[in-house]
Coordinates of C-alpha atoms (C1' of nucleotides) in Angstrom, one line a residue:
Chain A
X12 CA 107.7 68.6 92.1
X13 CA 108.0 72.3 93.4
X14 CA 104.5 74.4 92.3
X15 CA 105.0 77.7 92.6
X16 CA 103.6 78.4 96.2
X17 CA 106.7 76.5 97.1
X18 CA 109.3 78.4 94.8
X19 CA 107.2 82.4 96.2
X20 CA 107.9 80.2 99.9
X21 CA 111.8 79.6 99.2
X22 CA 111.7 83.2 97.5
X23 CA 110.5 84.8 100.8
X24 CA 112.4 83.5 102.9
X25 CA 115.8 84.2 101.0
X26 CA 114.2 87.6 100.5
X27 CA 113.9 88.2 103.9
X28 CA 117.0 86.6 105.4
X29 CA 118.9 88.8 102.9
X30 CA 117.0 91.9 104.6
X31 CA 117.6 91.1 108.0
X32 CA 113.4 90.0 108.3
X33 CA 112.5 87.2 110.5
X34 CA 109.6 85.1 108.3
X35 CA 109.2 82.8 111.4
X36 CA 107.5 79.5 111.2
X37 CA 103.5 81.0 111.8
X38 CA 104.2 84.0 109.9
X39 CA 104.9 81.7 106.7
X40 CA 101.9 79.5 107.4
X41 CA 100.1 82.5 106.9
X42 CA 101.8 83.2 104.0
X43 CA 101.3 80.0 102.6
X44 CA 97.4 80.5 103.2
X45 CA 97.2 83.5 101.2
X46 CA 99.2 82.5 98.5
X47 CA 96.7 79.1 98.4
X48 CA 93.8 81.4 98.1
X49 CA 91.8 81.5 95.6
X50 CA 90.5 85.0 96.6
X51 CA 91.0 87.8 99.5
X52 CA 90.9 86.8 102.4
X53 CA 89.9 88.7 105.9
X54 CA 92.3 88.7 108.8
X55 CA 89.4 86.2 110.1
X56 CA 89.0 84.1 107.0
X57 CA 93.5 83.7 107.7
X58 CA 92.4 82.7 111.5
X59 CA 89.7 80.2 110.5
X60 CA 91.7 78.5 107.7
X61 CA 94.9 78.5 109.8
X62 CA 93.1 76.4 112.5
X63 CA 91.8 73.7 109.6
X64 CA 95.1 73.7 107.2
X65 CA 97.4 73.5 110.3
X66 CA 95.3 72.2 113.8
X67 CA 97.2 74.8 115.6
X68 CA 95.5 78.0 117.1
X69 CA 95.8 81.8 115.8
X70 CA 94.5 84.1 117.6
X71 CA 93.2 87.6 115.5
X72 CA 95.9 89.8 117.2
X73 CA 98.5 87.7 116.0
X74 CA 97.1 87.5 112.6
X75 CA 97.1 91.2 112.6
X76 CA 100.8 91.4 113.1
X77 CA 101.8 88.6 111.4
X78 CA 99.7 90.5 108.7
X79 CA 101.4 94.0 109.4
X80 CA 104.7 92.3 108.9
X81 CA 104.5 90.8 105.8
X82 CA 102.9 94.1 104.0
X83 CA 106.4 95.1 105.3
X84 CA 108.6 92.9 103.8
X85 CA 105.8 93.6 100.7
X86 CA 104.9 89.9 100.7
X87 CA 101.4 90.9 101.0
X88 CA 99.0 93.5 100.1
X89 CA 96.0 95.3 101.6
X90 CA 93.0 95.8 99.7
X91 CA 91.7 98.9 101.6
X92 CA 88.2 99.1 99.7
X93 CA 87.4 95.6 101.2
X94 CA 89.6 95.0 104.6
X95 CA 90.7 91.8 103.0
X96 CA 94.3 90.3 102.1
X97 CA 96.4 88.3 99.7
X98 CA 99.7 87.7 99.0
X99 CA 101.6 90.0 96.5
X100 CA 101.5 87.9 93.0
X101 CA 105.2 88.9 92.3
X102 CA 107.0 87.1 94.8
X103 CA 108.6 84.4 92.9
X104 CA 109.1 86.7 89.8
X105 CA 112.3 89.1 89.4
X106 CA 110.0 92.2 88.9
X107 CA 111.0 95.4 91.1
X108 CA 108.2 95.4 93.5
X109 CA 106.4 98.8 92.4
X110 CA 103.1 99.9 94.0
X111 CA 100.2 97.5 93.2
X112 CA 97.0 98.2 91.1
X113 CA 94.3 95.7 91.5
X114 CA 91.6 94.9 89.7
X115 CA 88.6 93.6 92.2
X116 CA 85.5 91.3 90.2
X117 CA 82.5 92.3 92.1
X118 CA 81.1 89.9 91.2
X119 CA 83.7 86.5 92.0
X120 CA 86.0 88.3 94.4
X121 CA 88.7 87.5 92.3
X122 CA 91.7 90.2 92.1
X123 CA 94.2 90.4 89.7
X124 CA 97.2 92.4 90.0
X125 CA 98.6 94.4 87.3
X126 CA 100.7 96.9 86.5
X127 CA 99.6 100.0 84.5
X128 CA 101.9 101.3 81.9
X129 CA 104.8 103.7 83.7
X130 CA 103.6 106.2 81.3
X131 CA 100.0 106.6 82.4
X132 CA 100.8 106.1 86.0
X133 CA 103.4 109.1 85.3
X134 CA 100.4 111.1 83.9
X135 CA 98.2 110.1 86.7
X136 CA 101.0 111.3 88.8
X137 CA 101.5 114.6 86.8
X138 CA 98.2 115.9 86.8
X139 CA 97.4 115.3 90.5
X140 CA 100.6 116.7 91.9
X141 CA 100.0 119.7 89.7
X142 CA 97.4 120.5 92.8
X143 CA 99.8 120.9 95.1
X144 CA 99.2 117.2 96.8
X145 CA 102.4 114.6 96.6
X146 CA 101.2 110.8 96.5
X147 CA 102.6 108.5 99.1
X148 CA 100.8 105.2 97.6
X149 CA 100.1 104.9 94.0
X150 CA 98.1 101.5 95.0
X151 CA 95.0 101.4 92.7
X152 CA 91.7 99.7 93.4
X153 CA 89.4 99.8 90.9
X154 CA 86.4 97.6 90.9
X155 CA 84.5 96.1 88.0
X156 CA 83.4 92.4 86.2
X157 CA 85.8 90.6 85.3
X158 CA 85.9 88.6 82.0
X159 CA 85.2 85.1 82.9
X160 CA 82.0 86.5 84.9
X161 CA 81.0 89.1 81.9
X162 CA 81.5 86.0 79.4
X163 CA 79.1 84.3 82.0
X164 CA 76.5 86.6 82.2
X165 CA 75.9 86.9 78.7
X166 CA 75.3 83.0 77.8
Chain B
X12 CA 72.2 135.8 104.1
X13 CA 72.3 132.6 102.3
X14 CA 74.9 130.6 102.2
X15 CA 76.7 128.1 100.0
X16 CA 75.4 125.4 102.8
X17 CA 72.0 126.6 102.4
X18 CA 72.1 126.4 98.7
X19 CA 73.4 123.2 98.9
X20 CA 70.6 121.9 101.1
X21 CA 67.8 123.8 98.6
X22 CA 69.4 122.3 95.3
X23 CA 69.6 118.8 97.4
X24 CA 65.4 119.1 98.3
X25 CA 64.9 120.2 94.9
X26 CA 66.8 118.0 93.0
X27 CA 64.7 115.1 95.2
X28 CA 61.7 116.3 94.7
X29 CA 62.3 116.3 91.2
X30 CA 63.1 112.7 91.1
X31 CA 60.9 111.6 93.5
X32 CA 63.0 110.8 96.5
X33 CA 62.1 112.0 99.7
X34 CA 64.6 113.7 101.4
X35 CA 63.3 114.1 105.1
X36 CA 64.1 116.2 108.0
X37 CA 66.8 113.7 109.6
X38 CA 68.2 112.7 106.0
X39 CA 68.3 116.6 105.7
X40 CA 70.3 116.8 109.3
X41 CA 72.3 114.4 108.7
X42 CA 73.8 116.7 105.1
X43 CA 73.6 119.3 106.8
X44 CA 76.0 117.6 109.3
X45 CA 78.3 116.3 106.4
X46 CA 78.3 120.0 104.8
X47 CA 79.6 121.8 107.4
X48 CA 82.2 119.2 108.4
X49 CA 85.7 120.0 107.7
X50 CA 86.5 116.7 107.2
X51 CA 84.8 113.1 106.5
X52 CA 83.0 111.6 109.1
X53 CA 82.8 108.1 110.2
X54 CA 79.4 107.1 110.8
X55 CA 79.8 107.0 114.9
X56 CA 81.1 110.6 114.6
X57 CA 77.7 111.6 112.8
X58 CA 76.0 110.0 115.1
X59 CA 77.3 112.1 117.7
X60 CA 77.0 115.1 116.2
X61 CA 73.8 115.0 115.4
X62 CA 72.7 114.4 119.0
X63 CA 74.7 117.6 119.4
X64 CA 73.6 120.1 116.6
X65 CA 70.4 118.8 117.2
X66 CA 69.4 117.7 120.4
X67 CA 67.4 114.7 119.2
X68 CA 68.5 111.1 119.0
X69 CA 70.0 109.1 116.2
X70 CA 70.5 105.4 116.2
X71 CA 73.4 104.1 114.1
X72 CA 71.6 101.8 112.7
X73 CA 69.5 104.9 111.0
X74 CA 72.7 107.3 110.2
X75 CA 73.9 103.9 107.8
X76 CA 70.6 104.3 106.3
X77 CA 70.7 107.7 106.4
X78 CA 74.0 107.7 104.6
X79 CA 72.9 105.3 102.2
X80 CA 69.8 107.0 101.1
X81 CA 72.4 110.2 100.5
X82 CA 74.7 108.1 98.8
X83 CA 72.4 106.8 96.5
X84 CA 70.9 110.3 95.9
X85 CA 74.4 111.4 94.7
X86 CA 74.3 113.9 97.9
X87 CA 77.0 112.0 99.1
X88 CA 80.4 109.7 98.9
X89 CA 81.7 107.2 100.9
X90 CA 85.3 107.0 101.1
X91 CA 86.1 103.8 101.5
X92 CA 89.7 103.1 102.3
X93 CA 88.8 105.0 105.6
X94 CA 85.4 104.2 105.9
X95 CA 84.0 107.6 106.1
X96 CA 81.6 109.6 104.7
X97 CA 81.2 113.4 102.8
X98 CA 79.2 115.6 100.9
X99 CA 79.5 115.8 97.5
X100 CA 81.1 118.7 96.8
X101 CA 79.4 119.4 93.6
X102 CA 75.8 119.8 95.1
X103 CA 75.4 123.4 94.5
X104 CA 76.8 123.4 91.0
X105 CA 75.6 123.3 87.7
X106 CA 78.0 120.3 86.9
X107 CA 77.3 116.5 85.7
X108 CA 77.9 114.2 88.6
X109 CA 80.6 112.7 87.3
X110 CA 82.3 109.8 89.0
X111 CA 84.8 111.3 91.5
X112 CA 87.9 111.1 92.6
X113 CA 89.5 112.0 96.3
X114 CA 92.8 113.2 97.4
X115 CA 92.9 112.5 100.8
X116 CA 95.9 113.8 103.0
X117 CA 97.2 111.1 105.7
X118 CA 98.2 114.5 107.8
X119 CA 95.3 116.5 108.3
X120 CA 92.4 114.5 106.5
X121 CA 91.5 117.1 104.3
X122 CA 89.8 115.7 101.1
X123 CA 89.8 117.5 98.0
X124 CA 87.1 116.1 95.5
X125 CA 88.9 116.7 91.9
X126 CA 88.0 115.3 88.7
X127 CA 90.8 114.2 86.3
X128 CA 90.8 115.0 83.0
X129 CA 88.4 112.8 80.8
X130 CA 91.3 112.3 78.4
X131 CA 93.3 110.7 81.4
X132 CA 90.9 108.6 82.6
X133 CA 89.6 107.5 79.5
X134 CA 93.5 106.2 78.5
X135 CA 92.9 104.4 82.2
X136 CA 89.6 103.0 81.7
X137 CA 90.6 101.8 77.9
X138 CA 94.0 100.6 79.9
X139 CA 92.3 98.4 82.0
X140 CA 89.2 97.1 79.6
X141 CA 92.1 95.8 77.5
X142 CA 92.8 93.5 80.0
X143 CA 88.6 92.3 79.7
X144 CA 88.1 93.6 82.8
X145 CA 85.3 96.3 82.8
X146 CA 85.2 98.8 85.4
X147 CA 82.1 99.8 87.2
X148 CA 83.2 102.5 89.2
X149 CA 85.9 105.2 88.6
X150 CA 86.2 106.4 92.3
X151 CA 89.6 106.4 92.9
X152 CA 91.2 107.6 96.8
X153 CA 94.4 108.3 96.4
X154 CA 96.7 108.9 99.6
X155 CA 99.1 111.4 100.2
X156 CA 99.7 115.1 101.8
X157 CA 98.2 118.3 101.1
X158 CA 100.2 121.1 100.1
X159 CA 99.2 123.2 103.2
X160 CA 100.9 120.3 105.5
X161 CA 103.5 120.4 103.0
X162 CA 104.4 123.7 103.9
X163 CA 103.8 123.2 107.6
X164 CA 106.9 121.0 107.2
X165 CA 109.5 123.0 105.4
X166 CA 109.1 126.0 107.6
Chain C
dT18 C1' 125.3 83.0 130.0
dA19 C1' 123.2 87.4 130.8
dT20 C1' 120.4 90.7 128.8
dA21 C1' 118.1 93.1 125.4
dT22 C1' 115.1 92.8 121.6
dT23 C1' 111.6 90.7 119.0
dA24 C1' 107.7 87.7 118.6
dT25 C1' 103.7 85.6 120.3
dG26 C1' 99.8 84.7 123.7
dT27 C1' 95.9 86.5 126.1
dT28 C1' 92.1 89.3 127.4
dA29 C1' 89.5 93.1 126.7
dT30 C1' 87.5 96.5 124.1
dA31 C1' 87.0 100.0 120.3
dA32 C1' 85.2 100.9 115.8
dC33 C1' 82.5 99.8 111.8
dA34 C1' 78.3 97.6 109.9
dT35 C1' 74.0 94.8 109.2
dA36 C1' 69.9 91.6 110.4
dA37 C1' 65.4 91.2 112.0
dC38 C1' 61.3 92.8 113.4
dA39 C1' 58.2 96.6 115.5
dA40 C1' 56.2 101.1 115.3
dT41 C1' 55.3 105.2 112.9
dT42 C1' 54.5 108.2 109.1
dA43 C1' 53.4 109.5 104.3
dG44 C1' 51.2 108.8 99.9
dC45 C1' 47.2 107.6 97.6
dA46 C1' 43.0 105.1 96.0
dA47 C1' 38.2 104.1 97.2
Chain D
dT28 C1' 37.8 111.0 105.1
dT29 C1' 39.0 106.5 105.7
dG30 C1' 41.6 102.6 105.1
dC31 C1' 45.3 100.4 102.6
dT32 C1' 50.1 100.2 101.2
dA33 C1' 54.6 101.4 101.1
dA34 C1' 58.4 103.8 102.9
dT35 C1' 60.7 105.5 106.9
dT36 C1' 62.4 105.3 111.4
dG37 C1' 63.0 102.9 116.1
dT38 C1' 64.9 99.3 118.7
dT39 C1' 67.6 95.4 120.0
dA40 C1' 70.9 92.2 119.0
dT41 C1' 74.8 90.7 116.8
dG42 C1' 78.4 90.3 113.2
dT43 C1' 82.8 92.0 111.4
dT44 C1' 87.1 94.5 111.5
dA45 C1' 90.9 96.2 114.3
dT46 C1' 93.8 97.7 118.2
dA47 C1' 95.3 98.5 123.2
dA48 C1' 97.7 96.8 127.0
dC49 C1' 100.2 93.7 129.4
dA50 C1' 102.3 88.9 130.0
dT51 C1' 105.2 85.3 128.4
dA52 C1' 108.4 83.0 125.3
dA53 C1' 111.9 82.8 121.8
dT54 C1' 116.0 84.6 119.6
dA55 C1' 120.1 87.4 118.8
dT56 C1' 124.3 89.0 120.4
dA57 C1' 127.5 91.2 123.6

DNA sequence: TATATTATGTTATAACATAACAATTAGCAA
DNA sequence: TTGCTAATTGTTATGTTATAACATAATATA
C-alpha cells in the first residue's frame, strides 16, 4: 500500500533527478518529516524529530541547508510570519507550482494551502504595481480561526 | 517650527490620554526613534539608538515592551516577515486605523504603508471566509522593489 | 584515477525574543 | 498626606531562530 507521503517521496525525487537536483538520502528524511507533520514545524522541531524518527544526528546548520534546498527545488515552503516550515501540499499533484497563499489557524497551528482565484490575485497585483512597486513573491499569509476550531468554540 | 514628527508625537499623547494609556517618556523615545527612522528597525537597532539620541540606557528586554505597548496603542506595526518594527504612518492624520498593508522593497528596505481598496480586500476576505476560515488580521507584507531602485537599475 | 564541485560535519556566534523576579514610580482612596 | 495598589521599568538569565567560517567527506566527470 503506497499513502501519499510515499507517492510526494517518488514525485520528488523524479522531480528533482529530471532538474539536475540532488535530494540525497538526509535531505529526504527531512522531507519525509515535514510532509508527516501535522503542523509547521521550526528548523529545531526538524532537528529534534529527525533524531527520534531516524536515531541519526542533525545538526541545525544542516537542517538550515537541507531546508534552503528544498524551498529551491519548491518542495517546501517558508512561513515567514512564524519561522516555521512544511512541505509544499502540491507535490504529488500535477498543479504548476504557483506562489503559495496560506491560511495559518491561530489557534491549532494548522495551515492550509490554497490558491486564490488568478483573477483576484491579478487585481491584487494590479492595484499595487499601479504604485510603482513590482512584486517578487505573491506568497500570502494571512492568519485567522480556522473552521474546525470556530465550530469548537461555539459548542 | 513644528513638524510633522512633532505632530505625530502630540496626536500620539493625546490620543493616550484620551484612552487612558500612558504613554511615558521612554515609550515616547522610543516613537520618536521609530518616526524619524527611514526604515524599520529591529529591536537591537532601537536599542542602540536610543542610547545614542538619548544618552540614557535601554534594556532590550524594555524596548520589546516598549514596542508592544506602541503596538497595541496602534502607534506602531510590526512587520513580521522581517521582524522589525515602524511607526504607523497614519498618526498624524485624521484617518480610521485601518488594518494595513506594507510594500516592502528587498533593495533598499523602504516600506510604504498603503491601504488597498476596501472593494479588493473585501473580494479577498469573502474569498478566503468561503473556505470557513475567518481571518483575524488583514496585514499583508508583500515583497518586492521600489520604483526608485527600479530606476537605479535601468539607468 | 585525479580533481573539481557539492554536500555535510563541527564549532562558534549573531540576532531575535521572553521568563522571572526585584525595584521604582504613578494613581488613587482613606 | 499617607499608605495601598497597580503599572512601569530594571536586571539577569535563558530560550529560540539563524548564519559564518572552516574542515571533512561524498559525488560527478574529465
Amino acid at each position: 500500500m503506497t499513502n501519499k507521503i510515499d507517492i510526494s517521496l517518488q514525485k520528488a525525487q523524479s522531480e528533482c533527478s529530471r532538474t539536475g537536483l540532488r535530494l540525497t538520502d538526509k535531505r529526504c528524511k527531512v522531507l519525509k518529516i515535514l510532509l508527516q507533520a501535522a503542523e509547521p514545524l521550526s528548523a529545531y522541531d526538524i532537528v529534534d524529530q529527525f533524531k527520534q524518527v531516524f536515531a541519526e544526528s542533525l545538526s541545525a546548520m544542516s537542517a538550515y541547508r537541507m531546508l534552503d534546498f528544498l524551498m529551491q527545488a519548491n518542495l517546501v515552503h517558508k512561513l515567514e510570519t512564524s519561522n516555521q516550515y512544511l512541505a509544499c501540499s502540491h507535490i504529488s499533484c500535477e498543479h504548476n507550482h504557483e506562489l503559495p497563499q496560506f491560511l495559518i489557524c491561530d489557534q491549532c497551528h494548522t495551515v492550509k494551502e490554497i490558491g486564490l482565484s488568478k483573477q483576484l490575485l491579478k487585481e491584487l497585483r494590479g492595484s499595487i504595481e499601479s504604485t510603482g512597486f513590482v512584486l517578487s513573491s505573491q506568497q500570502l499569509e494571512l492568519h485567522g480561526v480556522c473552521e474546525a476550531c470556530r465550530a469548537k468554540q461555539s459548542e
